[in-house]
Each structure stands twice: as structure tokens, then as C-alpha cells.
Short mmCIF file of C-alpha atoms in Angstrom, two decimals:
data_model
loop_
_atom_site.label_atom_id
_atom_site.label_comp_id
_atom_site.label_asym_id
_atom_site.label_seq_id
_atom_site.Cartn_x
_atom_site.Cartn_y
_atom_site.Cartn_z
CA UNK A 156 -80.57 -105.86 -301.99
CA UNK A 157 -77.97 -107.20 -305.38
CA UNK A 158 -79.25 -110.32 -306.71
CA UNK A 159 -77.50 -110.49 -309.91
CA UNK A 160 -77.64 -113.76 -312.34
CA UNK A 161 -76.11 -113.20 -316.13
CA UNK A 162 -74.48 -114.92 -318.58
CA UNK A 163 -72.81 -113.29 -321.55
CA UNK A 164 -71.14 -114.42 -324.99
CA UNK A 165 -67.62 -111.98 -326.02
CA UNK A 166 -66.03 -113.68 -328.56
CA UNK A 167 -64.30 -116.74 -327.48
CA UNK A 168 -65.04 -115.36 -323.80
CA UNK A 169 -67.77 -116.70 -321.72
CA UNK A 170 -69.13 -114.55 -318.55
CA UNK A 171 -71.11 -116.31 -316.04
CA UNK A 172 -71.56 -114.34 -313.00
CA UNK A 173 -74.04 -115.37 -310.06
CA UNK A 174 -74.26 -113.79 -306.43
CA UNK A 175 -76.60 -112.43 -304.14
CA UNK A 176 -75.79 -110.35 -300.77
CA UNK A 177 -77.31 -108.41 -298.24
CA UNK A 178 -74.49 -105.92 -297.85
CA UNK A 179 -75.26 -102.36 -297.22
CA UNK A 180 -71.72 -101.75 -297.43
CA UNK A 181 -68.75 -102.40 -299.63
CA UNK A 182 -68.97 -105.93 -301.49
CA UNK A 183 -65.69 -106.51 -303.69
CA UNK A 184 -65.58 -108.16 -306.90
CA UNK A 185 -62.37 -109.58 -307.12
CA UNK A 186 -60.35 -110.83 -309.30
CA UNK A 187 -57.13 -110.88 -311.95
CA UNK A 188 -57.53 -109.48 -314.34
CA UNK A 189 -59.25 -110.38 -317.30
CA UNK A 190 -61.50 -112.14 -315.05
CA UNK A 191 -64.82 -110.70 -316.33
CA UNK A 192 -65.06 -107.99 -313.43
CA UNK A 193 -65.59 -104.84 -315.30
CA UNK A 194 -68.03 -106.86 -317.93
CA UNK A 195 -70.26 -107.75 -315.15
CA UNK A 196 -70.63 -104.55 -313.55
CA UNK A 197 -71.59 -102.96 -317.18
CA UNK A 198 -74.02 -105.30 -317.34
CA UNK A 199 -75.41 -104.13 -313.91
CA UNK A 200 -75.32 -100.53 -315.28
CA UNK A 201 -77.13 -101.29 -318.45
CA UNK A 202 -73.84 -100.09 -320.67
CA UNK A 203 -73.82 -104.14 -321.95
CA UNK A 204 -76.91 -106.64 -322.59
CA UNK A 205 -76.61 -109.97 -321.09
CA UNK A 206 -77.59 -113.01 -322.96
CA UNK A 207 -79.60 -114.38 -320.35
CA UNK A 208 -80.19 -113.64 -316.68
CA UNK A 209 -81.41 -111.37 -314.28
CA UNK A 210 -80.35 -108.18 -312.38
CA UNK A 211 -82.37 -107.15 -309.44
CA UNK A 212 -81.11 -104.17 -307.30
CA UNK A 213 -82.76 -103.25 -304.03
CA UNK A 214 -85.93 -105.26 -304.88
CA UNK A 215 -86.17 -103.26 -308.44
CA UNK A 216 -85.84 -105.78 -311.41
CA UNK A 217 -83.39 -103.78 -314.02
CA UNK A 218 -83.06 -106.89 -316.29
CA UNK A 219 -84.97 -109.87 -316.90
CA UNK A 220 -84.01 -112.02 -320.13
CA UNK A 221 -87.33 -114.36 -319.43
CA UNK A 222 -89.59 -111.46 -319.00
CA UNK A 223 -88.01 -108.82 -321.41
CA UNK A 224 -86.85 -106.59 -319.11
CA UNK A 225 -84.04 -104.20 -319.63
CA UNK A 226 -83.89 -101.10 -318.48
CA UNK A 227 -81.96 -98.39 -320.63
CA UNK A 228 -78.61 -96.74 -318.59
CA UNK A 229 -80.37 -93.33 -317.69
CA UNK A 230 -83.12 -95.38 -315.58
CA UNK A 231 -81.65 -97.60 -313.52
CA UNK A 232 -80.26 -95.01 -310.94
CA UNK A 233 -76.90 -96.85 -310.30
CA UNK A 234 -74.15 -94.73 -309.76
CA UNK A 235 -70.84 -95.44 -312.02
CA UNK A 236 -67.45 -94.48 -311.52
CA UNK A 237 -64.82 -95.41 -313.70
CA UNK A 238 -61.83 -96.42 -313.60
CA UNK A 239 -60.57 -93.08 -315.98
CA UNK A 240 -62.70 -90.56 -314.33
CA UNK A 241 -64.45 -89.53 -317.49
CA UNK A 242 -64.86 -86.13 -316.40
CA UNK A 243 -66.81 -84.05 -319.05
CA UNK A 244 -63.72 -82.32 -320.03
CA UNK A 245 -65.71 -79.10 -321.55
CA UNK A 246 -68.02 -78.77 -318.07
CA UNK A 247 -66.39 -77.24 -314.97
CA UNK A 248 -66.35 -79.29 -311.85
CA UNK A 249 -69.44 -77.68 -310.49
CA UNK A 250 -70.99 -78.59 -314.06
CA UNK A 251 -69.71 -81.80 -313.89
CA UNK A 252 -71.41 -82.47 -310.52
CA UNK A 253 -74.94 -81.29 -311.36
CA UNK A 254 -75.11 -83.07 -314.49
CA UNK A 255 -76.58 -85.81 -313.50
CA UNK A 256 -78.61 -83.99 -310.20
CA UNK A 257 -80.41 -82.01 -312.49
CA UNK A 258 -81.65 -85.23 -313.90
CA UNK A 259 -82.61 -86.61 -311.06
CA UNK A 260 -86.46 -86.03 -309.86
CA UNK A 261 -85.98 -83.49 -306.93
CA UNK A 262 -88.58 -85.68 -305.08
CA UNK A 263 -86.18 -88.82 -305.49
CA UNK A 264 -83.02 -86.37 -304.50
CA UNK A 265 -81.74 -87.44 -301.15
CA UNK A 266 -78.39 -86.28 -301.49
CA UNK A 267 -77.54 -82.45 -301.18
CA UNK A 268 -74.32 -81.26 -302.92
CA UNK A 269 -72.85 -79.18 -300.02
CA UNK A 270 -72.51 -82.46 -298.54
CA UNK A 271 -70.84 -83.97 -301.08
CA UNK A 272 -68.93 -81.43 -301.99
CA UNK A 273 -67.73 -80.88 -298.04
CA UNK A 274 -67.12 -84.94 -297.33
CA UNK A 275 -65.09 -85.44 -300.38
CA UNK A 276 -62.98 -81.81 -299.89
CA UNK A 277 -63.48 -80.73 -303.42
CA UNK A 278 -64.77 -77.37 -302.06
CA UNK A 279 -61.92 -75.29 -303.79
CA UNK A 280 -61.75 -77.02 -306.72
CA UNK A 281 -65.47 -75.97 -308.44
CA UNK A 282 -64.65 -73.66 -310.89
CA UNK A 283 -61.87 -75.45 -312.52
CA UNK A 284 -61.96 -77.55 -315.53
CA UNK A 285 -61.10 -80.93 -315.13
CA UNK A 286 -57.64 -80.97 -316.90
CA UNK A 287 -56.71 -79.03 -314.13
CA UNK A 288 -57.32 -81.74 -312.09
CA UNK A 289 -54.82 -84.52 -310.22
CA UNK A 290 -55.83 -87.82 -310.60
CA UNK A 291 -56.90 -88.30 -307.01
CA UNK A 292 -59.33 -85.30 -307.36
CA UNK A 293 -60.88 -86.11 -310.59
CA UNK A 294 -61.42 -89.36 -309.17
CA UNK A 295 -63.66 -87.53 -306.07
CA UNK A 296 -65.41 -85.44 -308.56
CA UNK A 297 -66.38 -88.22 -310.01
CA UNK A 298 -67.41 -90.18 -307.06
CA UNK A 299 -69.39 -86.61 -306.18
CA UNK A 300 -71.26 -86.45 -309.83
CA UNK A 301 -72.12 -90.36 -309.49
CA UNK A 302 -73.47 -89.71 -305.92
CA UNK A 303 -75.72 -86.27 -306.78
CA UNK A 304 -77.99 -88.46 -308.82
CA UNK A 305 -79.24 -90.37 -305.57
CA UNK A 306 -78.52 -93.98 -307.04
CA UNK A 307 -80.12 -97.09 -305.24
CA UNK A 308 -76.47 -98.67 -305.82
CA UNK A 309 -72.93 -97.21 -306.49
CA UNK A 310 -70.03 -99.47 -308.59
CA UNK A 311 -66.83 -98.67 -308.73
CA UNK A 312 -64.63 -100.28 -311.47
CA UNK A 313 -60.94 -100.15 -309.84
CA UNK A 314 -60.97 -96.54 -309.13
CA UNK A 315 -57.80 -96.64 -307.88
CA UNK A 316 -55.92 -98.21 -310.16
CA UNK A 317 -54.59 -95.31 -312.28
CA UNK A 318 -53.39 -93.24 -309.61
CA UNK A 319 -49.94 -93.46 -308.29
CA UNK A 320 -49.25 -95.82 -304.81
CA UNK A 321 -49.01 -92.10 -302.97
CA UNK A 322 -52.33 -90.71 -304.58
CA UNK A 323 -54.39 -93.62 -303.55
CA UNK A 324 -54.57 -91.91 -299.77
CA UNK A 325 -56.30 -88.85 -301.56
CA UNK A 326 -59.65 -91.23 -302.37
CA UNK A 327 -59.74 -94.42 -300.54
CA UNK A 328 -60.41 -92.66 -297.32
CA UNK A 329 -63.30 -90.87 -298.83
CA UNK A 330 -64.51 -94.32 -300.55
CA UNK A 331 -64.30 -95.97 -297.02
CA UNK A 332 -66.89 -93.07 -295.48
CA UNK A 333 -69.34 -93.60 -298.08
CA UNK A 334 -71.23 -96.48 -297.15
CA UNK A 335 -71.86 -95.01 -293.66
CA UNK A 336 -72.44 -91.13 -294.92
CA UNK A 337 -75.24 -91.81 -297.57
CA UNK A 338 -76.37 -95.57 -297.00
CA UNK A 339 -75.56 -96.48 -300.31
CA UNK A 340 -74.60 -100.05 -301.54
CA UNK A 341 -70.93 -100.20 -303.83
CA UNK A 342 -70.15 -102.93 -305.68
CA UNK A 343 -66.53 -102.16 -306.15
CA UNK A 344 -64.19 -103.77 -308.73
CA UNK A 345 -60.92 -104.62 -307.89
CA UNK A 346 -57.74 -107.08 -307.74
CA UNK A 347 -55.53 -105.63 -305.11
CA UNK A 348 -56.24 -107.49 -301.52
CA UNK A 349 -55.07 -104.48 -299.82
CA UNK A 350 -58.08 -102.29 -300.95
CA UNK A 351 -60.16 -105.10 -300.09
CA UNK A 352 -59.03 -105.37 -296.53
CA UNK A 353 -59.33 -101.75 -295.71
CA UNK A 354 -63.07 -101.65 -297.57
CA UNK A 355 -64.85 -104.48 -298.16
CA UNK A 356 -67.38 -106.36 -295.86
CA UNK A 357 -68.44 -108.83 -298.50
CA UNK A 358 -66.05 -110.25 -301.27
CA UNK A 359 -67.27 -111.97 -304.39
CA UNK A 360 -64.51 -113.77 -306.08
CA UNK A 361 -64.19 -114.25 -309.93
CA UNK A 362 -62.35 -115.86 -312.62
CA UNK A 363 -62.23 -116.76 -315.89
CA UNK A 364 -65.35 -114.90 -316.58
CA UNK A 365 -67.49 -116.98 -313.49
CA UNK A 366 -68.07 -116.01 -310.08
CA UNK A 367 -66.72 -118.93 -308.15
CA UNK A 368 -67.47 -117.61 -304.14
CA UNK A 369 -69.12 -115.54 -302.48
CA UNK A 370 -68.97 -114.66 -298.44
CA UNK A 371 -67.65 -112.62 -295.85
CA UNK A 372 -64.80 -110.71 -296.36
CA UNK A 373 -62.83 -112.21 -293.02
CA UNK A 374 -63.67 -116.27 -294.39
CA UNK A 375 -62.86 -115.13 -297.73
CA UNK A 376 -59.62 -113.42 -297.48
CA UNK A 377 -57.59 -115.98 -296.48
CA UNK A 378 -59.07 -118.70 -299.38
CA UNK A 379 -58.23 -115.35 -301.55
CA UNK A 380 -54.43 -115.92 -299.73
CA UNK A 381 -54.79 -119.88 -300.31
CA UNK A 382 -55.64 -119.35 -304.07
CA UNK A 383 -52.90 -116.99 -304.82
CA UNK A 384 -50.60 -119.64 -303.36
CA UNK A 385 -51.54 -122.71 -304.51
CA UNK A 386 -53.34 -121.72 -307.73
CA UNK A 387 -55.79 -124.49 -307.36
CA UNK A 388 -59.95 -124.16 -308.03
CA UNK A 389 -61.95 -124.96 -305.00
CA UNK A 390 -65.78 -125.35 -304.07
CA UNK A 391 -67.65 -123.63 -306.56
CA UNK A 392 -70.92 -123.65 -304.52
CA UNK A 393 -71.92 -119.68 -303.75
CA UNK A 394 -73.26 -118.82 -300.56
CA UNK A 395 -74.82 -115.89 -299.45
CA UNK A 396 -72.92 -112.83 -297.91
CA UNK B 189 -56.32 -46.77 -357.56
CA UNK B 190 -59.10 -46.52 -359.92
CA UNK B 191 -58.20 -50.18 -361.06
CA UNK B 192 -58.91 -51.63 -357.66
CA UNK B 193 -62.50 -49.78 -357.48
CA UNK B 194 -65.27 -52.53 -357.72
CA UNK B 195 -67.46 -52.19 -360.09
CA UNK B 196 -71.50 -52.64 -359.55
CA UNK B 197 -71.91 -55.64 -361.03
CA UNK B 198 -68.63 -56.96 -359.03
CA UNK B 199 -69.68 -55.99 -355.57
CA UNK B 200 -73.74 -57.63 -356.61
CA UNK B 201 -71.50 -60.99 -357.46
CA UNK B 202 -69.49 -60.71 -354.12
CA UNK B 203 -72.47 -60.18 -352.01
CA UNK B 204 -74.27 -62.94 -353.78
CA UNK B 205 -72.06 -65.32 -352.87
CA UNK B 206 -71.45 -64.86 -349.76
CA UNK B 207 -75.40 -64.53 -349.13
CA UNK B 208 -75.74 -68.13 -351.32
CA UNK B 209 -72.89 -69.41 -349.62
CA UNK B 210 -74.07 -68.62 -345.98
CA UNK B 211 -77.51 -70.04 -346.73
CA UNK B 212 -75.72 -73.11 -348.31
CA UNK B 213 -74.15 -73.64 -345.09
CA UNK B 214 -76.60 -72.78 -342.66
CA UNK B 215 -79.57 -75.07 -344.56
CA UNK B 216 -77.52 -77.60 -345.01
CA UNK B 217 -75.66 -77.79 -341.22
CA UNK B 218 -77.82 -79.86 -339.35
CA UNK B 219 -78.29 -82.44 -342.23
CA UNK B 220 -74.58 -82.54 -342.36
CA UNK B 221 -74.53 -83.25 -338.21
CA UNK B 222 -77.10 -86.00 -338.38
CA UNK B 223 -75.57 -87.87 -341.24
CA UNK B 224 -71.81 -87.18 -339.77
CA UNK B 225 -73.66 -88.62 -336.60
CA UNK B 226 -75.45 -91.46 -338.14
CA UNK B 227 -72.32 -92.43 -340.43
CA UNK B 228 -70.09 -92.25 -336.80
CA UNK B 229 -71.80 -94.20 -334.32
CA UNK B 230 -74.42 -96.51 -336.27
CA UNK B 231 -73.81 -99.56 -337.92
CA UNK B 232 -76.79 -100.41 -340.33
CA UNK B 233 -77.46 -102.26 -343.86
CA UNK B 234 -76.85 -100.03 -346.93
CA UNK B 235 -74.28 -97.19 -344.74
CA UNK B 236 -71.94 -98.17 -347.36
CA UNK B 237 -74.17 -96.65 -349.72
CA UNK B 238 -75.38 -93.79 -347.54
CA UNK B 239 -71.32 -92.95 -347.31
CA UNK B 240 -71.06 -93.31 -351.26
CA UNK B 241 -73.84 -91.06 -351.96
CA UNK B 242 -72.45 -88.02 -349.27
CA UNK B 243 -69.19 -88.19 -351.18
CA UNK B 244 -70.37 -88.59 -354.83
CA UNK B 245 -70.43 -84.15 -355.35
CA UNK B 246 -66.72 -84.71 -354.08
CA UNK B 247 -65.53 -87.24 -357.25
CA UNK B 248 -68.13 -86.49 -359.95
CA UNK B 249 -67.99 -83.88 -362.61
CA UNK B 250 -69.78 -81.14 -361.03
CA UNK B 251 -71.62 -80.47 -364.23
CA UNK B 252 -73.14 -84.31 -363.34
CA UNK B 253 -74.26 -82.77 -359.96
CA UNK B 254 -75.84 -79.67 -361.54
CA UNK B 255 -77.62 -82.00 -363.49
CA UNK B 256 -78.79 -84.45 -361.62
CA UNK B 257 -80.20 -81.37 -359.46
CA UNK B 258 -81.75 -80.00 -362.17
CA UNK B 259 -83.79 -83.03 -363.58
CA UNK B 260 -84.59 -84.03 -360.16
CA UNK B 261 -85.50 -80.53 -358.60
CA UNK B 262 -86.03 -78.27 -361.25
CA UNK B 263 -89.81 -77.04 -362.22
CA UNK B 264 -90.85 -80.05 -363.68
CA UNK B 265 -88.46 -82.57 -361.89
CA UNK B 266 -90.44 -85.60 -359.55
CA UNK B 267 -88.75 -83.01 -356.28
CA UNK B 268 -88.96 -79.77 -357.52
CA UNK B 269 -92.91 -80.00 -358.56
CA UNK B 270 -93.70 -81.52 -355.19
CA UNK B 271 -91.72 -78.87 -353.41
CA UNK B 272 -93.73 -76.36 -355.45
CA UNK B 273 -96.72 -77.71 -355.26
CA UNK B 274 -96.73 -78.14 -351.22
CA UNK B 275 -94.20 -75.18 -349.66
CA UNK B 276 -94.38 -73.16 -352.95
CA UNK B 277 -90.90 -73.66 -352.60
CA UNK B 278 -88.98 -73.45 -356.13
CA UNK B 279 -85.44 -73.74 -356.81
CA UNK B 280 -84.75 -73.32 -360.63
CA UNK B 281 -83.16 -70.15 -361.88
CA UNK B 282 -82.97 -68.34 -358.21
CA UNK B 283 -80.39 -68.13 -355.44
CA UNK B 284 -81.99 -70.49 -353.79
CA UNK B 285 -80.68 -73.10 -356.65
CA UNK B 286 -77.78 -71.33 -356.37
CA UNK B 287 -77.42 -72.22 -352.87
CA UNK B 288 -78.73 -75.36 -352.91
CA UNK B 289 -76.04 -76.36 -355.54
CA UNK B 290 -73.27 -75.20 -353.69
CA UNK B 291 -74.90 -76.74 -350.32
CA UNK B 292 -74.63 -80.35 -352.24
CA UNK B 293 -71.03 -79.83 -353.28
CA UNK B 294 -70.06 -78.67 -350.18
CA UNK B 295 -71.79 -81.39 -347.90
CA UNK B 296 -69.24 -84.17 -348.33
CA UNK B 297 -66.67 -81.81 -346.74
CA UNK B 298 -69.18 -80.96 -344.24
CA UNK B 299 -69.96 -83.83 -343.32
CA UNK B 300 -66.64 -85.94 -342.89
CA UNK B 301 -64.64 -82.85 -341.03
CA UNK B 302 -67.99 -83.46 -338.46
CA UNK B 303 -67.84 -87.26 -338.42
CA UNK B 304 -63.80 -87.51 -338.06
CA UNK B 305 -64.65 -85.58 -334.94
CA UNK B 306 -67.39 -87.62 -333.70
CA UNK B 307 -65.69 -90.47 -334.19
CA UNK B 308 -62.23 -89.00 -332.07
CA UNK B 309 -65.06 -88.36 -328.73
CA UNK B 310 -64.76 -90.95 -325.90
CA UNK B 311 -67.73 -93.17 -326.15
CA UNK B 312 -67.29 -93.72 -322.43
CA UNK B 313 -68.05 -90.27 -321.62
CA UNK B 314 -71.28 -90.39 -323.56
CA UNK B 315 -71.65 -93.92 -321.67
CA UNK B 316 -71.27 -91.69 -318.27
CA UNK B 317 -73.55 -89.46 -319.18
CA UNK B 318 -76.24 -92.01 -319.93
CA UNK B 319 -75.65 -93.59 -316.04
CA UNK B 320 -75.96 -89.96 -314.96
CA UNK B 321 -79.35 -90.53 -316.06
CA UNK B 322 -79.11 -88.54 -319.21
CA UNK B 323 -80.90 -90.01 -322.88
CA UNK B 324 -79.60 -90.57 -325.84
CA UNK B 325 -80.43 -87.33 -327.38
CA UNK B 326 -80.00 -85.48 -324.48
CA UNK B 327 -76.48 -87.06 -324.36
CA UNK B 328 -75.79 -85.82 -327.95
CA UNK B 329 -76.66 -82.29 -327.14
CA UNK B 330 -74.94 -81.98 -323.74
CA UNK B 331 -71.95 -83.76 -324.46
CA UNK B 332 -70.91 -85.27 -328.18
CA UNK B 333 -72.01 -81.95 -329.59
CA UNK B 334 -70.17 -78.92 -327.33
CA UNK B 335 -67.11 -81.60 -327.58
CA UNK B 336 -66.73 -81.67 -331.56
CA UNK B 337 -67.70 -78.00 -331.63
CA UNK B 338 -64.32 -77.07 -333.06
CA UNK B 339 -64.78 -80.22 -335.67
CA UNK B 340 -67.60 -78.59 -336.57
CA UNK B 341 -66.80 -74.98 -336.93
CA UNK B 342 -63.93 -76.60 -339.26
CA UNK B 343 -66.44 -78.28 -341.09
CA UNK B 344 -68.49 -74.79 -341.68
CA UNK B 345 -65.68 -72.58 -342.57
CA UNK B 346 -64.82 -75.79 -345.13
CA UNK B 347 -68.28 -75.83 -346.45
CA UNK B 348 -68.33 -71.84 -346.61
CA UNK B 349 -65.02 -71.61 -348.46
CA UNK B 350 -66.03 -74.36 -351.12
CA UNK B 351 -69.23 -72.85 -351.58
CA UNK B 352 -67.62 -69.47 -352.33
CA UNK B 353 -65.72 -71.49 -355.26
CA UNK B 354 -68.58 -73.22 -356.58
CA UNK B 355 -68.99 -73.15 -360.34
CA UNK B 356 -69.77 -75.88 -362.55
CA UNK B 357 -73.21 -77.14 -360.56
CA UNK B 358 -74.04 -73.85 -360.27
CA UNK B 359 -74.15 -73.02 -363.60
CA UNK B 360 -75.40 -76.31 -364.57
CA UNK B 361 -78.16 -76.24 -362.84
CA UNK B 362 -79.90 -72.34 -362.46
CA UNK B 363 -77.21 -71.02 -365.09
CA UNK B 364 -75.68 -67.43 -365.26
CA UNK B 365 -78.49 -64.72 -363.99
CA UNK B 366 -76.59 -61.66 -362.90
CA UNK B 367 -78.41 -60.68 -359.54
CA UNK B 368 -79.96 -64.19 -358.92
CA UNK B 369 -77.31 -66.94 -359.43
CA UNK B 370 -74.20 -65.00 -360.74
CA UNK B 371 -72.04 -65.38 -357.86
CA UNK B 372 -68.44 -64.98 -358.11
CA UNK B 373 -66.61 -67.49 -359.85
CA UNK B 374 -69.54 -66.82 -362.55
CA UNK B 375 -69.07 -63.23 -362.87
CA UNK B 376 -65.25 -64.30 -363.17
CA UNK B 377 -66.42 -66.64 -365.87
CA UNK B 378 -68.50 -63.97 -367.37
CA UNK B 379 -65.92 -61.05 -367.48
CA UNK B 380 -63.07 -63.51 -369.08
CA UNK B 381 -65.59 -64.07 -371.67
CA UNK B 382 -65.42 -60.35 -372.73
CA UNK B 383 -63.18 -57.94 -374.26
CA UNK B 384 -61.88 -55.40 -371.95
CA UNK B 385 -62.99 -57.62 -368.89
CA UNK B 386 -59.12 -58.23 -367.47
CA UNK B 387 -59.10 -56.11 -365.21
CA UNK B 388 -62.77 -57.05 -363.43
CA UNK B 389 -61.41 -60.74 -363.97
CA UNK B 390 -58.13 -60.14 -361.62
CA UNK B 391 -59.93 -58.20 -359.42
CA UNK B 392 -62.31 -60.98 -358.57
CA UNK B 393 -59.44 -63.49 -358.61
CA UNK B 394 -57.91 -61.41 -356.26
CA UNK B 395 -61.14 -61.13 -354.25
CA UNK B 396 -61.06 -64.98 -354.42
CA UNK B 397 -57.65 -65.50 -352.86
CA UNK B 398 -58.14 -63.56 -349.69
CA UNK B 399 -61.44 -64.91 -349.42
CA UNK B 400 -60.28 -68.34 -349.10
CA UNK B 401 -56.78 -67.89 -347.72
CA UNK B 402 -59.25 -66.18 -344.63
CA UNK B 403 -61.46 -68.95 -344.38
CA UNK B 404 -58.86 -71.31 -343.76
CA UNK B 405 -56.75 -69.23 -341.17
CA UNK B 406 -60.27 -68.31 -339.47
CA UNK B 407 -60.96 -71.98 -339.11
CA UNK B 408 -57.37 -72.70 -337.69
CA UNK B 409 -57.39 -69.99 -335.35
CA UNK B 410 -61.08 -71.16 -334.09
CA UNK B 411 -60.42 -74.49 -333.68
CA UNK B 412 -57.32 -74.06 -331.73
CA UNK B 413 -58.61 -71.62 -329.54
CA UNK B 414 -61.45 -74.08 -328.50
CA UNK B 415 -59.20 -76.81 -328.06
CA UNK B 416 -57.39 -74.90 -325.85
CA UNK B 417 -60.44 -74.41 -323.97
CA UNK B 418 -60.99 -77.87 -323.85
CA UNK B 419 -58.02 -79.03 -322.54
CA UNK B 420 -58.30 -76.47 -319.83
#
């Protein structure tokens, strides 16, 4: 499903991520702030370029430095939900939602407008502008906008981190429903253990720019908690989830 | 009230000024937006030189700009003769030359306003549009340009006002021909040079002030209105 091996130097910071997953649900990319998680998904989305490596999503090679392949973001069919929503302020919610849908060839569209709007509960917001939405509503619209491009993979970069504790429930249940409703795998960046417990099936652990372990969420969660307590680096070998 | 009535010559100067300035702005707007975009978003060798060239008319004596235009774009100039031969387009001693001189003089103001505006657009929005399937050019027209509209409008009005007040480069490049190149400031100057021209000069003076004031207030009101719309 997802086969990522990338390295990139950013100033004095080196990002080395290497993991594979067959997971069709939510894979969490977990690690402390500054571990390079966002850099990794930006490379998957094509927003930044790895120095070396290979990115394969659903058997499609998006980037391969050896073969000189580097698809631009608009050709990757990858939905991206940013931490800060990034809705277009000059467009209504409806126009935001169909922005990417209209750019997707009709024969590739497999997700319907009404289905998305219904599932995310944003019917009553369609004619509003983003400035008049709450944080949770914005993120739901952002999820809908990405889904409507019928992507092969959804990237989520801490989509709840800009919300208040109470408002996270405005979004979290909707995220949990996505894999079964649309059968799109999700790579979910977070540093919150409770989000992983509620959402993720698989987990990739990152630290100081490196992916250091990957595996089933139930096996991994114990290791995370150990690491939090002990704070030592453990076995760097990576399993397949 | 007699004293406030414009003579035919003064009306001619006023309408010529509006015509020339209008064309100066319309003609230079696409180039202005393109240069502003390049300066705001790209790094390349020679960028500082382009930036300098664009801003040159702001700091050079206008007569230098006018003379440079005369040398380059005049009937025997390297660019002027080429345009004459290929497109049949001649700038010398016509309103087109006055519009060109105004456009060159107003260009830095236009580029500056648009560039600042482009720099203030969150590049994250442009990245988001890319991930939604939009190619860079589409991103520019559907995201960047609508978001910089307040800046473009401010730039347009500023450039229009600057064109209306253009004097030195115009008179040097295309001289002072009634009905062709004698715009408002040139007509005013002419009136101050002839006996009994004081009343006319004063009238044109008042009109110039009013036009400039109108432009500044108009740009302020419009950009506030657009800002308000963007913020919902």
C-alpha cells in the first residue's frame, strides 16, 4: 500500500524515514514535535523534495531518485489535511469543497458530494465563508475538500492540534469513520497518544528525523509508553505492519 | 461662475489625460502583475538587477527616463523602428507615446503594491491548491490572484494617479502637442507660460488636486471593501 524510503537534509537536520505498511486503515506517524513527521508527509505529498529515496503509494511510484521520477503534487492524487485547515478564504464552503473535485477527471471520481457532505455533517455550512466557521467546522470542510478529489491516500497533519480539548470531538469521530466509509488509507501525523488509541491500527514511530519502529498499534503502544518513561532508544529494525 | 467654466482646450487636456492614463494602466497591468509575481515568489540570478530596473524610474530624473525612451523607442530608435516595421506601431509624438511614458513612470508603484500583496498571501494556501490537483498557473489564477485583488486595485489606482501627474518624461519623449500629448500637467505648464493664463492654470490645478484625492480615497474604500469580503 505504502512504501516509503526517503532522506533529506534540512540545514543541520537530517530526515531519514523508511517504512512499509499494508494497512488499509489509519497509520499513525507518531513522535515528539520536531521529529520530522511533517517533513515526511510533505515529501509524500510532493511539497518538498527528498534528496534520495523512493515513495510508492498503492503500487504507484510517486518519487524515485534512482529512476528520476518526481511527480508534481497535482499529479499524485493524494489528499492533504493540514494542521491549519487552509481553506480558501475568498470562496464559500461549497466552492472550497468542489475546488479539487472539478479538477479530478470524472472517471476517477469515486466519492460523491452528497455522501461527503452528509457524513461530515456540513450541509448547513455550504454557503458560508471560512471566516465564519469554528475550528472544528473548518477541519471537517478541509477533510471533505480533500476527500472529494477521490485520493489514493489521505495525509493528515495533526488535524486536531489547533482545536480546544472540547472541540476535538467535533472532528475525531468523523476521522474514525473515514476508512470504512471510503476505503482510503490514511497516514495520520500526531504526537497525542489518545488520538492513536482511538484512531490508528498501525503506528510508525519517529524520533530526531528517523523512523525507528513500525508495527501494529497494540504492540507498539506499550513500547511508546515504555519510551516515554525510560526514554532510551530501542531496536531500530523496522517490521512491516 | 464664468471663471469656473473650462475652455475647450482645458477639456481636451483633461479628457486626453484620462485617456492616456487609462491606457497606461491597462497596458502595463499584465506585465506589472507578472513582474510582481516573479519578484515575490522566485529566486534567480539577476533578480536584484530586475528589481533595480523596475524601480529606476522612481529615482531617476523624469527627463532621463523620457530621453531614454526617445532614444530607444523613437522613430529611429532600435526598438521603436522595429515596432514600426513589424507592427506598424509608432510611439513618437502621439498619445501612445504619452501613455508609454506614463506607464513606465507609474510601473514601480504598480509593481510594489502588487508585490507586497502577493508576499502577504499564505503560500500554504497555494500548496493546498496543488495537492487538490491544480497546476501552478491555475493556482495563480484561482487562489493567488483573487487574494491579491485588493493590492492590485490599490496599485492600479495609484498608478493611474501617478500617470495623471506625469510631466517630465512625457514632454521630453513626445513633446507638448495639443490634442496628442498635451495632458493636464502639460496644459497647466503651458498656461503658466502665457500672459493671462492664470485663471486657466488655477482651474487645472484644482482639477488635478480633486482627481488625485478621489483616486486615493477610492483606493482606500475599495481595498477596505475587498478586505471585508475576504474576512467574511
